[in-house]
mmCIF file with all atom_site columns, C-alpha atoms in Angstrom:
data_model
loop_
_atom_site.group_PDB
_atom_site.id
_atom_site.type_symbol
_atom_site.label_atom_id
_atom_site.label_alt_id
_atom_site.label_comp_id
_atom_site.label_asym_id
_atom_site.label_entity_id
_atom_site.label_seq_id
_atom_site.pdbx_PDB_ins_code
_atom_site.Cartn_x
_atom_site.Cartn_y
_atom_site.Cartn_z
_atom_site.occupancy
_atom_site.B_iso_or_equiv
_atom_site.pdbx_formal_charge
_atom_site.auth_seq_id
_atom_site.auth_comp_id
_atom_site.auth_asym_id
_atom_site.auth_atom_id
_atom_site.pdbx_PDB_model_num
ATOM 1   C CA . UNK A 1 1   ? -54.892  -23.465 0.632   1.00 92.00 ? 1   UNK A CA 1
ATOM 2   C CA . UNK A 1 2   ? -53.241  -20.434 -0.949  1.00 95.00 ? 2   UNK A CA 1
ATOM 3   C CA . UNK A 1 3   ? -52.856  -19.379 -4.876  1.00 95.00 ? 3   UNK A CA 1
ATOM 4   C CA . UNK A 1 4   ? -49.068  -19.236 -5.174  1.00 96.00 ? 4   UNK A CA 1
ATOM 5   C CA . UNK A 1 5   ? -49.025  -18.724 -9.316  1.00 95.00 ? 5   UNK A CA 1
ATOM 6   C CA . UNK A 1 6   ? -51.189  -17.747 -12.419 1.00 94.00 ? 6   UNK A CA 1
ATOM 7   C CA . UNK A 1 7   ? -50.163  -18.829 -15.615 1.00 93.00 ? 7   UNK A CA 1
ATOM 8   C CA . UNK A 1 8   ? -52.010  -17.706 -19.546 1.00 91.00 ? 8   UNK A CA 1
ATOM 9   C CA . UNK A 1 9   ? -52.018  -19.859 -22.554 1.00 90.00 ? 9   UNK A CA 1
ATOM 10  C CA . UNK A 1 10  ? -52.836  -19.140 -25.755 1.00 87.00 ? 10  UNK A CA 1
ATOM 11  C CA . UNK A 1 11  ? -53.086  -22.100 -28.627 1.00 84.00 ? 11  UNK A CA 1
ATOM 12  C CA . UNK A 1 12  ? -54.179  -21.081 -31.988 1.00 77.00 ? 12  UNK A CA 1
ATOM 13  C CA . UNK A 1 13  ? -56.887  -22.316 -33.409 1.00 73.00 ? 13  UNK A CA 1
ATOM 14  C CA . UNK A 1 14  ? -57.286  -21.517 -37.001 1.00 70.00 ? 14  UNK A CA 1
ATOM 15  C CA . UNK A 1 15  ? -59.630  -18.713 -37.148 1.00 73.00 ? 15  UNK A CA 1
ATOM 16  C CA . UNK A 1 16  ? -59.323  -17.964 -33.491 1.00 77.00 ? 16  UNK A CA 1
ATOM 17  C CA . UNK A 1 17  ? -56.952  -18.273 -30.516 1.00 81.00 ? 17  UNK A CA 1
ATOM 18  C CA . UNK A 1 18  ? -58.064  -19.849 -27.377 1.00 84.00 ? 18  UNK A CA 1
ATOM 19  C CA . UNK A 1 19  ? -56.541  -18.731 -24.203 1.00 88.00 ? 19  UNK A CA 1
ATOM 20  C CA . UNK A 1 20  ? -56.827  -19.881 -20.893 1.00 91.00 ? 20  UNK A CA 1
ATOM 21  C CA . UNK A 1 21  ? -55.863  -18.891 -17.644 1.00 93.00 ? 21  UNK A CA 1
ATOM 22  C CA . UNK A 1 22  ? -54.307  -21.586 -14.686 1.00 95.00 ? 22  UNK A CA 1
ATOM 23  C CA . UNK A 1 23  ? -54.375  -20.853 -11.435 1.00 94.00 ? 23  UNK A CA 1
ATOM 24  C CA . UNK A 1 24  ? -51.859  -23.061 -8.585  1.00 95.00 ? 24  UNK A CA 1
ATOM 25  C CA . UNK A 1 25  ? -52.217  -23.365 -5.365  1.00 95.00 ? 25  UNK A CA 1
ATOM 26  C CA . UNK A 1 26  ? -49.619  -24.325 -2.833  1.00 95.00 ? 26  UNK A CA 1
ATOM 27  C CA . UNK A 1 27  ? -51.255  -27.490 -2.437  1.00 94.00 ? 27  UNK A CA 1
ATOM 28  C CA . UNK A 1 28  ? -51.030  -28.422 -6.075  1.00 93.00 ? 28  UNK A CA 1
ATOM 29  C CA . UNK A 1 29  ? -54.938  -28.399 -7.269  1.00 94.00 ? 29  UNK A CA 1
ATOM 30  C CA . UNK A 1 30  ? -55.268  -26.169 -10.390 1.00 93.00 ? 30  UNK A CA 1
ATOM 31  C CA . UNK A 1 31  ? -57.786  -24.670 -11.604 1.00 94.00 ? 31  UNK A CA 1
ATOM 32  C CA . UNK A 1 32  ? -58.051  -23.418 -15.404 1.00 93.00 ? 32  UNK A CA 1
ATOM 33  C CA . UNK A 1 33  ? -60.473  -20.959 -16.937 1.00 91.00 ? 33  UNK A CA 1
ATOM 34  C CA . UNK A 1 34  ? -61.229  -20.046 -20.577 1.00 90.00 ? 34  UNK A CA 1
ATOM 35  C CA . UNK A 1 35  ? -61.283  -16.533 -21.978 1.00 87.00 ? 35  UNK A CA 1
ATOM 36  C CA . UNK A 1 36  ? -61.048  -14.357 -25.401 1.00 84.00 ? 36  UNK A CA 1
ATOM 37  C CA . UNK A 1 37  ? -57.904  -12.288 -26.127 1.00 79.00 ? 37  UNK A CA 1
ATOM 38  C CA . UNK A 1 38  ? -57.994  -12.410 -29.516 1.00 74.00 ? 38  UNK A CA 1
ATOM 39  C CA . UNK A 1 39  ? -60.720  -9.946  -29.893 1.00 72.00 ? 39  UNK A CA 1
ATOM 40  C CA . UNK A 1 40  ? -60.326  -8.075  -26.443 1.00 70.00 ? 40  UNK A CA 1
ATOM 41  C CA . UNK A 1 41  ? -56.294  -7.215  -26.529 1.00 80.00 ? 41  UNK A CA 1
ATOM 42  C CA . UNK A 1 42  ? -55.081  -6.494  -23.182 1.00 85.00 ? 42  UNK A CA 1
ATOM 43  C CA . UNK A 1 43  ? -56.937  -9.148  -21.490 1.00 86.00 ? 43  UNK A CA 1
ATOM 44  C CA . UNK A 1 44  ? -53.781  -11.239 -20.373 1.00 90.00 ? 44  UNK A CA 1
ATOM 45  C CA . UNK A 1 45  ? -52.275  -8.304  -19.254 1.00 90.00 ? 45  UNK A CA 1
ATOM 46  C CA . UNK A 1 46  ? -55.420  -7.181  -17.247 1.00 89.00 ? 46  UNK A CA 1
ATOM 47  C CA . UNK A 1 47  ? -55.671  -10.672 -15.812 1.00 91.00 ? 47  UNK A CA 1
ATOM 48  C CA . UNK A 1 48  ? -52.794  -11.436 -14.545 1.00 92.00 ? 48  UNK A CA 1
ATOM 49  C CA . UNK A 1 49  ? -52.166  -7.627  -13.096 1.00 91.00 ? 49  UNK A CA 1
ATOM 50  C CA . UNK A 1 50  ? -55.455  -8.417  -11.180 1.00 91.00 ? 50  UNK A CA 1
ATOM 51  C CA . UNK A 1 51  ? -54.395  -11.622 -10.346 1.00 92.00 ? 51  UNK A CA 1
ATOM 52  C CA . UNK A 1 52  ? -51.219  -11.060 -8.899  1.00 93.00 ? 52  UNK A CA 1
ATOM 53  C CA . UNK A 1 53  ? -53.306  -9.013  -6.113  1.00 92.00 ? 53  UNK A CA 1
ATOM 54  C CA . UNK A 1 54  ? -54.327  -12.831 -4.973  1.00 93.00 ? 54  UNK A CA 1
ATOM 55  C CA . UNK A 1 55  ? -51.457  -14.773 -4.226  1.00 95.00 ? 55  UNK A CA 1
ATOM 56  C CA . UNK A 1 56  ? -51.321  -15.758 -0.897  1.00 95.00 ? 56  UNK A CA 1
ATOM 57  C CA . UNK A 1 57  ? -55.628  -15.268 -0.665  1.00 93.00 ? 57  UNK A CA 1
ATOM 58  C CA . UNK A 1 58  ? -56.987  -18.563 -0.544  1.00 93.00 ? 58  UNK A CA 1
ATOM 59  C CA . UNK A 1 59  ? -59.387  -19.632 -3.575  1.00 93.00 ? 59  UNK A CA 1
ATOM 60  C CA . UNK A 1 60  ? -62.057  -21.250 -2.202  1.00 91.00 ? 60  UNK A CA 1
ATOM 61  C CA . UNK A 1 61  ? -63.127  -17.966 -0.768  1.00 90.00 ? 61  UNK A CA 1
ATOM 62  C CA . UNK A 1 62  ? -65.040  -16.494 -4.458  1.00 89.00 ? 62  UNK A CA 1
ATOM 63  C CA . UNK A 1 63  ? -67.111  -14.132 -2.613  1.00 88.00 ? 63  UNK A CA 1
ATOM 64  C CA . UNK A 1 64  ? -64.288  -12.164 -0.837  1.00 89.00 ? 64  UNK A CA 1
ATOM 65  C CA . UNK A 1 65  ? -61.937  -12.496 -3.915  1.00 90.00 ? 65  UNK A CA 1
ATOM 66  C CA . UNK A 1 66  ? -65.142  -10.976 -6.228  1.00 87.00 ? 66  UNK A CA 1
ATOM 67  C CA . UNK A 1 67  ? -65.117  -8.056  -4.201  1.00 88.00 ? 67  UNK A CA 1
ATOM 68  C CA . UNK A 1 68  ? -62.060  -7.680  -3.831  1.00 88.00 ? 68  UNK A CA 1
ATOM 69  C CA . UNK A 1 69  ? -61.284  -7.232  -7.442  1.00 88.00 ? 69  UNK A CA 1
ATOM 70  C CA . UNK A 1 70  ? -64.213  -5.374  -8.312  1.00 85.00 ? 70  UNK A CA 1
ATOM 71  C CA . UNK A 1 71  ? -63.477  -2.955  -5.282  1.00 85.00 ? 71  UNK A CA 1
ATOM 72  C CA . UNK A 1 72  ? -59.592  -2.457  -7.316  1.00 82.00 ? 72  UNK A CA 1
ATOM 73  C CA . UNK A 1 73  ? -61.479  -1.771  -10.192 1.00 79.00 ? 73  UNK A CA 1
ATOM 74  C CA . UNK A 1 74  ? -63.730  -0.024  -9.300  1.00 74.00 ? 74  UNK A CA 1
ATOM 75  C CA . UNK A 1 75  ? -63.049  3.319   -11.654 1.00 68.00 ? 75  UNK A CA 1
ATOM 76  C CA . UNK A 1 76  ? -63.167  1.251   -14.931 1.00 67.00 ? 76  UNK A CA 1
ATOM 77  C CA . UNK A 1 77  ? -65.661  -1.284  -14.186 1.00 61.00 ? 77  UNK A CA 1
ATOM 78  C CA . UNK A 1 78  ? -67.457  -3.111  -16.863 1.00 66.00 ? 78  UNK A CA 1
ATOM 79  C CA . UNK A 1 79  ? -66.200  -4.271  -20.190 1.00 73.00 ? 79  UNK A CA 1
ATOM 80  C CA . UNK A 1 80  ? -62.725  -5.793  -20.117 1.00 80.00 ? 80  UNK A CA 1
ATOM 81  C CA . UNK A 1 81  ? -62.286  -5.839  -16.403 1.00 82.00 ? 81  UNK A CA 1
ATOM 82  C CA . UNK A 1 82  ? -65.379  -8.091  -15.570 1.00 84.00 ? 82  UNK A CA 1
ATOM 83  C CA . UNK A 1 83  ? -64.555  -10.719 -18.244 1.00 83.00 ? 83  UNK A CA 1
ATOM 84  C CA . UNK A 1 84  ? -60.929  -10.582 -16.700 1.00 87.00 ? 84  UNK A CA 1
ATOM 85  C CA . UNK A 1 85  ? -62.271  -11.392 -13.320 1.00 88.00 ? 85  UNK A CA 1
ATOM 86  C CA . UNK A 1 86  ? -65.128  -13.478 -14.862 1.00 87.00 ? 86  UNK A CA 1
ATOM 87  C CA . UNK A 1 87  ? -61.722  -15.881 -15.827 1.00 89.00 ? 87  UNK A CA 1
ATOM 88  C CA . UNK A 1 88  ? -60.462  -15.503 -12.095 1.00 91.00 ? 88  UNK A CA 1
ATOM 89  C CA . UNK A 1 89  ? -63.341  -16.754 -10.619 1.00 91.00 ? 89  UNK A CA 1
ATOM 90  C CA . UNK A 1 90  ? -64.002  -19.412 -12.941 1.00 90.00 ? 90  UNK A CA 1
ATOM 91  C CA . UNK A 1 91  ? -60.399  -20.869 -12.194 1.00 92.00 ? 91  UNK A CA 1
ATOM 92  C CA . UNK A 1 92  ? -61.085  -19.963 -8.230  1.00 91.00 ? 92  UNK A CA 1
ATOM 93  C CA . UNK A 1 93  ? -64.386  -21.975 -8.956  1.00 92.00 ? 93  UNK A CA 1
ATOM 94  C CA . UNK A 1 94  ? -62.353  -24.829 -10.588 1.00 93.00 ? 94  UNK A CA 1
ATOM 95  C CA . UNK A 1 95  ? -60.113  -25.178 -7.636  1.00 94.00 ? 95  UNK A CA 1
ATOM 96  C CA . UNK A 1 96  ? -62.824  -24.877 -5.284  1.00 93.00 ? 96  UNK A CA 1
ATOM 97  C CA . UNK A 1 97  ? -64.653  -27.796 -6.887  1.00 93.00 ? 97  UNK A CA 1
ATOM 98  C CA . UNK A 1 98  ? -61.414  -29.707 -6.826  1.00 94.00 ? 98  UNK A CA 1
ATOM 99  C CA . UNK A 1 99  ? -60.608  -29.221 -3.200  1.00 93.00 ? 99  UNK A CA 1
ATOM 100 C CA . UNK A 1 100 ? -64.728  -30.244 -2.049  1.00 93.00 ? 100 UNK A CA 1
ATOM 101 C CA . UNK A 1 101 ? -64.158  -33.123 -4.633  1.00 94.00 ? 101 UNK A CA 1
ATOM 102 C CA . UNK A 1 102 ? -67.620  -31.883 -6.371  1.00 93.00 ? 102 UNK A CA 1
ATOM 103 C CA . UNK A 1 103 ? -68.542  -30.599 -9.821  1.00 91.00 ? 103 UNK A CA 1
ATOM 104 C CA . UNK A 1 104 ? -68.336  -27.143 -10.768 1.00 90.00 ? 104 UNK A CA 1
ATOM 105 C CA . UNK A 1 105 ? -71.943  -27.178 -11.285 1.00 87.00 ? 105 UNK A CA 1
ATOM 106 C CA . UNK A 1 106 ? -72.714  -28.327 -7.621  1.00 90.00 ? 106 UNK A CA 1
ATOM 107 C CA . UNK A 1 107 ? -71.543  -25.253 -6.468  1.00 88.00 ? 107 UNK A CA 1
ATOM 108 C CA . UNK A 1 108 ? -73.734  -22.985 -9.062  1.00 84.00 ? 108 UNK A CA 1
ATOM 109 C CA . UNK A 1 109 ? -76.425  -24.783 -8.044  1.00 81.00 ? 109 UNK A CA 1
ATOM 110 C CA . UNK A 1 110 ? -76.632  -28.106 -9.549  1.00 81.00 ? 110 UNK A CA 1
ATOM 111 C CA . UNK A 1 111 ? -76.677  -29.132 -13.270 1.00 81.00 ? 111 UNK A CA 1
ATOM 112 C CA . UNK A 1 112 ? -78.677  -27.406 -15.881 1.00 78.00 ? 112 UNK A CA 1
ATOM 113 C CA . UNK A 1 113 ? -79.209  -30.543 -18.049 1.00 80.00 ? 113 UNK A CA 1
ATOM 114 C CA . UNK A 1 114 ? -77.971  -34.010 -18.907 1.00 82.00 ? 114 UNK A CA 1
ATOM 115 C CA . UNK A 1 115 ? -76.932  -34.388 -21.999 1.00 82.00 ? 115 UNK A CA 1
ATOM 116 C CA . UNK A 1 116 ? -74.925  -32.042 -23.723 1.00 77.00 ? 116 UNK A CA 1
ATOM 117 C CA . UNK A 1 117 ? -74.935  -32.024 -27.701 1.00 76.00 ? 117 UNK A CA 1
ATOM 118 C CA . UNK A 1 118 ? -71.754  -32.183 -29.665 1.00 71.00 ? 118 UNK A CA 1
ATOM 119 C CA . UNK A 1 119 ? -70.864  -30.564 -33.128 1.00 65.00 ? 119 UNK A CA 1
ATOM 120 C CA . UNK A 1 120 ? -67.951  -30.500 -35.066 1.00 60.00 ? 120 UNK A CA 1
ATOM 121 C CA . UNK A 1 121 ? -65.786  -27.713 -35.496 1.00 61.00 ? 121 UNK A CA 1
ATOM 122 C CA . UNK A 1 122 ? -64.643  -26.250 -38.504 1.00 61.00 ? 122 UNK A CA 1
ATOM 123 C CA . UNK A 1 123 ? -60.966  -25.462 -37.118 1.00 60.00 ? 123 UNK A CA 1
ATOM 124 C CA . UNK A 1 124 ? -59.230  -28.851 -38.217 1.00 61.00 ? 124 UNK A CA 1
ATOM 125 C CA . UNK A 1 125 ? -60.874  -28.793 -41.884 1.00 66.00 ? 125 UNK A CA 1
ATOM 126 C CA . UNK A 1 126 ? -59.820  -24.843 -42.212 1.00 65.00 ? 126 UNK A CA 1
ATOM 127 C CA . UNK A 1 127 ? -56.434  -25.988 -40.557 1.00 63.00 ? 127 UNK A CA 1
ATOM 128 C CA . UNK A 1 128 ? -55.728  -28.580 -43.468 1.00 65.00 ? 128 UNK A CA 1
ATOM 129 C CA . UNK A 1 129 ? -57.020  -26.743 -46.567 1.00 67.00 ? 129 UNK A CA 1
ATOM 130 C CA . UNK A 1 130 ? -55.291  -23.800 -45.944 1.00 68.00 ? 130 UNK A CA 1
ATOM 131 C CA . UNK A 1 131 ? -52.395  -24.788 -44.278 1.00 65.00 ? 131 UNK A CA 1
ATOM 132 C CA . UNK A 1 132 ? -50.230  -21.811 -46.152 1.00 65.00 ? 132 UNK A CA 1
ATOM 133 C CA . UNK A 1 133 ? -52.126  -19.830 -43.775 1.00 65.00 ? 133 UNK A CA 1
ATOM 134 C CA . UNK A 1 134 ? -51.122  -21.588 -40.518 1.00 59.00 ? 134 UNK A CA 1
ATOM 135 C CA . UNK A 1 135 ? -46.745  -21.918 -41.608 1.00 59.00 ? 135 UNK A CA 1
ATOM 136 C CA . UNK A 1 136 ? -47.824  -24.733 -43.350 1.00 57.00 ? 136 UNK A CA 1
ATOM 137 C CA . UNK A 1 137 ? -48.363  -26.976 -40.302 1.00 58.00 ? 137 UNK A CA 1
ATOM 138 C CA . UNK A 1 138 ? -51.066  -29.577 -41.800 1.00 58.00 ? 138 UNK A CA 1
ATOM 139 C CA . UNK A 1 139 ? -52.974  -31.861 -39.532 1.00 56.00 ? 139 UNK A CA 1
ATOM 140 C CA . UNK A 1 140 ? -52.212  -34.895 -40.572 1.00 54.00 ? 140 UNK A CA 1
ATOM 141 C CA . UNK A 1 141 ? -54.668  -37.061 -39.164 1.00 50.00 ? 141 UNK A CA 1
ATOM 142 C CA . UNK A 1 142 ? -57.913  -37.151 -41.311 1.00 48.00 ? 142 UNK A CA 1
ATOM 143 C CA . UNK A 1 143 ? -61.490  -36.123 -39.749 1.00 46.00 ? 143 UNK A CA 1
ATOM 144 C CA . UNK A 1 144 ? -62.717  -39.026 -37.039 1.00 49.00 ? 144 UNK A CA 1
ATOM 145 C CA . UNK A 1 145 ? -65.826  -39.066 -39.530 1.00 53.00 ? 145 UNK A CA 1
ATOM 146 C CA . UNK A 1 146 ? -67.343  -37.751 -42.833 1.00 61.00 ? 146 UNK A CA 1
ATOM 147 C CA . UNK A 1 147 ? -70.348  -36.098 -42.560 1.00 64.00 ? 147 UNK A CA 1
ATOM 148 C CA . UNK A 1 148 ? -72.290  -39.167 -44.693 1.00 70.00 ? 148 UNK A CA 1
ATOM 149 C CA . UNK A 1 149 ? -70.692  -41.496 -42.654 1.00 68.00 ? 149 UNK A CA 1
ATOM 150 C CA . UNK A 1 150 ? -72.467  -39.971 -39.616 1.00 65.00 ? 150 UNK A CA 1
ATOM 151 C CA . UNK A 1 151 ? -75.405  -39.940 -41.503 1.00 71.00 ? 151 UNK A CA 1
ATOM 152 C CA . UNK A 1 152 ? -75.267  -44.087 -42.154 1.00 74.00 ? 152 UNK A CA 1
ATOM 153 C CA . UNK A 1 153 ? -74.718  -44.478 -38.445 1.00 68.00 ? 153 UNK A CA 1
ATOM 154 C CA . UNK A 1 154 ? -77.405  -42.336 -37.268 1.00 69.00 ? 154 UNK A CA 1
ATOM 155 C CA . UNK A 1 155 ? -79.270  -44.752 -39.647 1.00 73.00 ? 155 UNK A CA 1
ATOM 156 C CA . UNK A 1 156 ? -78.259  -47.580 -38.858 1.00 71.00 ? 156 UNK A CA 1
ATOM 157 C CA . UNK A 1 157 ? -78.811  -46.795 -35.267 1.00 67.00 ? 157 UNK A CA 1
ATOM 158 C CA . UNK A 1 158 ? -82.207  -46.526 -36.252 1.00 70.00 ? 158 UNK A CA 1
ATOM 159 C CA . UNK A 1 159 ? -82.204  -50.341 -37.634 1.00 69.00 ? 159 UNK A CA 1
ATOM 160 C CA . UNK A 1 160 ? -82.706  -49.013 -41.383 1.00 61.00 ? 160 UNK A CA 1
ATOM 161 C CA . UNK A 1 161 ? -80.708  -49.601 -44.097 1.00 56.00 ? 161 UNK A CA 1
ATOM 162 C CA . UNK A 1 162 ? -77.479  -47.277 -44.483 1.00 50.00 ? 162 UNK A CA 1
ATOM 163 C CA . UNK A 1 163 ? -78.525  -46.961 -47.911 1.00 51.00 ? 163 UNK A CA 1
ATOM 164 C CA . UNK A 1 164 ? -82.327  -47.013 -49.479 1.00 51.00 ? 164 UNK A CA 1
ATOM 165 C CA . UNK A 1 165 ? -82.647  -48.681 -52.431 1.00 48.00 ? 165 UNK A CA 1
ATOM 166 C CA . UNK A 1 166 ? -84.353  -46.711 -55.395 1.00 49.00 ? 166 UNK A CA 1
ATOM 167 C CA . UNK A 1 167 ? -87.938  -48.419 -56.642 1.00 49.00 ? 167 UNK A CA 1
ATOM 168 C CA . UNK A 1 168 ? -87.540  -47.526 -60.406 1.00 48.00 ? 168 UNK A CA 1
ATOM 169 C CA . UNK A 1 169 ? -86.657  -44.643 -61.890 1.00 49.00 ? 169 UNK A CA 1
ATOM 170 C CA . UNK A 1 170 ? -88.320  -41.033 -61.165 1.00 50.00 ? 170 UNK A CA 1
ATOM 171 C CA . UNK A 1 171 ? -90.084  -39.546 -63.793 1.00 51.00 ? 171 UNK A CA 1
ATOM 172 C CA . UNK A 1 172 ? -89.387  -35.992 -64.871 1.00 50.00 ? 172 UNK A CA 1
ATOM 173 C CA . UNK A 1 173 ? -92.549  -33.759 -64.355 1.00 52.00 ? 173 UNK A CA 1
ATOM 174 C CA . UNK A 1 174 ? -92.919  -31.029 -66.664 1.00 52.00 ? 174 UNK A CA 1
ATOM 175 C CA . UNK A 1 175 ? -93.913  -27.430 -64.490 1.00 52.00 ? 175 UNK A CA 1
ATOM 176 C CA . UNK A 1 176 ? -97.530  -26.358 -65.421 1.00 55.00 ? 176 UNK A CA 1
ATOM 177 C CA . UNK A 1 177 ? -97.522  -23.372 -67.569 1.00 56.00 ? 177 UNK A CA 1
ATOM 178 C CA . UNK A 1 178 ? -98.931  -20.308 -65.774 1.00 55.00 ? 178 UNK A CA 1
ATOM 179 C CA . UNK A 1 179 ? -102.055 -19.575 -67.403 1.00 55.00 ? 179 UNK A CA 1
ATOM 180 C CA . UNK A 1 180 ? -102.490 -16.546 -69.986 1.00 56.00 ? 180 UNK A CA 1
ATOM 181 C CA . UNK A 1 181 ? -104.158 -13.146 -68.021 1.00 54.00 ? 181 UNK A CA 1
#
């Protein structure tokens, strides 16, 4: 197996742009990696000028292909050259995986844990309240859920009621008056 093509993309993301980097080989397994541009300019450019130093190397070789490309740069190593190669090897890694027909994580050693918690991301609500900002492209698809109504699952979930019911009315206590010194 031999990489025959690297490829960046970049998709915006309100606040941020994402871009990753996809790797071919000539066997057709892929392997994509993420990286920052947006706040490290040049990093395409540095990638894919490092990159283009592999085709024809095969990927499942990560060890050779690490120092190989820290051995090309070795005069300005550190900063934006190891996150460039950090994305290299994480694609190489990708394919690798791929081609053994394992998880990534089987070949760092197994998995750390195994669950992973979700949150939800502020890009889509950003995306639709200020869609002046963004050529006024508006998602046009509403949230999956409100925050309370993930609040009344998680409740109800935990065989409650979605909704308590209110025993009477509170009271209003007046605050003590601080004493005289």
């Amino acid at each position: 197996m031999k990489i025959v093509k690297l490829e960046d993309f970049h998709a915006d993301g309100g606040w941020d742009t994402y871009s990753f980097l996809k790797i071919t080989t000539d066997e057709g397994v892929t392997g994509w990696s993420e990286f920052n541009e947006s706040r490290r300019k040049g990093m395409t450019s540095l990638i894919q000028g490092l990159g283009a130093t592999l085709i024809g190397e095969d990927p499942c070789a990560i060890a050779r292909i690490d120092a190989a490309l820290y051995a090309r740069s070795r005069p300005t190593a550190g900063g934006l050259t190891s996150h460039a190669i950090a994305a290299i090897e994480n694609a190489c890694l990708d394919i690798r995986g791929k081609a053994l027909g394992v998880p990534v994580y089987e070949l760092l050693g197994g998995a750390v844990r195994e669950r992973m918690p979700v949150y939800w991301s502020r890009c889509g609500v950003l995306r639709a309240r200020c869609a002046d900002l963004f050529d006024g492209k508006v998602i046009d698809r509403p949230a999956v859920r409100t925050l309370a109504e993930n609040q009344r699952a998680a409740v109800r979930r935990q065989g409650r009621p979605a909704v308590r019911p209110r025993h009477g009315r509170r009271r209003h206590r007046p605050s003590r008056a601080q004493p005289r010194r």
